[in-house]
Amino acid sequence: MVELKTDASIDAMYEAGQVVASALTAVRKAADVGVSLLELDEVARDVLNAAGATSPFLGYRPSFAPTPFPAVICASVNDAIVHGIPDGYRLRDGDLVSIDCGAQLGGWAGDSAISFVVGTPRPADIRLVETAERALDAGIQAAVVGNRIGDIAHAIGTVCRGAGYGIMEDYGGHGIGRHMHEDPPVPNEGRPGRGLPLRHGMVLAIEPMLIAGGTDAYHAAPDGWTLRTNDGTRAAHTEHTVAITDAGPRVLTARG
């Protein structure tokens, strides 16, 4: 069932989203050659703690997971697409990093992700990240009252496929509210004019996931969490929590 949020609830979700935005900004600033993924997780924890927020990631264990998630961020490097577990790996020059972070504040959740290159970027990585951001923007622009879920999916997929990138099979965005994952699912590829109608009060986490090699295939790493590209090429992941309103899409996790 899809819950329509009141305007007051959307305002409360904005507060949670801004904690996520602050955490991602702090992590991006701290990310440098030689910094470990565990250190980045500590940076995000500090931001959440200072805001009085908790993490919907920490201890999360969906049906596919062999163990509860042990961190407050997902840190996915190079060929890791999503769900990377922060560990002692120290960032190297040219690493492509995707950071996903959530926050729970006042009973409401926020969820967002960024991708960036540490140190000296490869032109191909810059193009991949920029395309992921364009796909996210396209999805947000399609998130208007009167459209349907398929219009968001089609907007994202058109940008990704047009640039020659792959799209993860079976993964995409989702509804969000009291819980991090709610109905409806938001695919990253689809047909316009199809699916659930978008209404004022719906809140969605829109999140393109791009595979540089152009294939859609991925596999789970031995840790049971990290999803990696089958062809070994790099990946990018971007995400915002977006409220559907009569005045247009409102990005609740917008970074200043």
PDB file of N, CA and C in Angstrom, residues 8 42 63 92 149 177-178 185:
ATOM      1  N   ALA A   8       2.750  18.484   6.302  1.00  0.00           N
ATOM      2  CA  ALA A   8       3.549  18.542   7.530  1.00  0.00           C
ATOM      3  C   ALA A   8       4.515  17.369   7.598  1.00  0.00           C
ATOM      4  N   GLU A  42      32.756   6.560   9.921  1.00  0.00           N
ATOM      5  CA  GLU A  42      32.797   7.302  11.180  1.00  0.00           C
ATOM      6  C   GLU A  42      32.389   8.760  10.982  1.00  0.00           C
ATOM      7  N   SER A  63      15.769 -10.095   3.511  1.00  0.00           N
ATOM      8  CA  SER A  63      15.753 -11.558   3.397  1.00  0.00           C
ATOM      9  C   SER A  63      16.978 -12.131   2.690  1.00  0.00           C
ATOM     10  N   ARG A  92      42.492   4.936  -3.151  1.00  0.00           N
ATOM     11  CA  ARG A  92      43.644   5.149  -4.022  1.00  0.00           C
ATOM     12  C   ARG A  92      43.315   6.210  -5.066  1.00  0.00           C
ATOM     13  N   ILE A 149       4.586   6.116 -12.607  1.00  0.00           N
ATOM     14  CA  ILE A 149       5.899   5.555 -12.262  1.00  0.00           C
ATOM     15  C   ILE A 149       6.688   5.245 -13.535  1.00  0.00           C
ATOM     16  N   GLY A 177       9.260   6.658   3.705  1.00  0.00           N
ATOM     17  CA  GLY A 177       8.439   7.423   4.634  1.00  0.00           C
ATOM     18  C   GLY A 177       8.822   7.099   6.061  1.00  0.00           C
ATOM     19  N   ARG A 178       7.929   6.438   6.783  1.00  0.00           N
ATOM     20  CA  ARG A 178       8.252   5.978   8.132  1.00  0.00           C
ATOM     21  C   ARG A 178       9.366   4.938   8.099  1.00  0.00           C
ATOM     22  N   PRO A 185       7.715   0.302  -5.791  1.00  0.00           N
ATOM     23  CA  PRO A 185       9.033   0.220  -6.434  1.00  0.00           C
ATOM     24  C   PRO A 185       9.118   1.222  -7.581  1.00  0.00           C
TER      25      PRO A 185
END
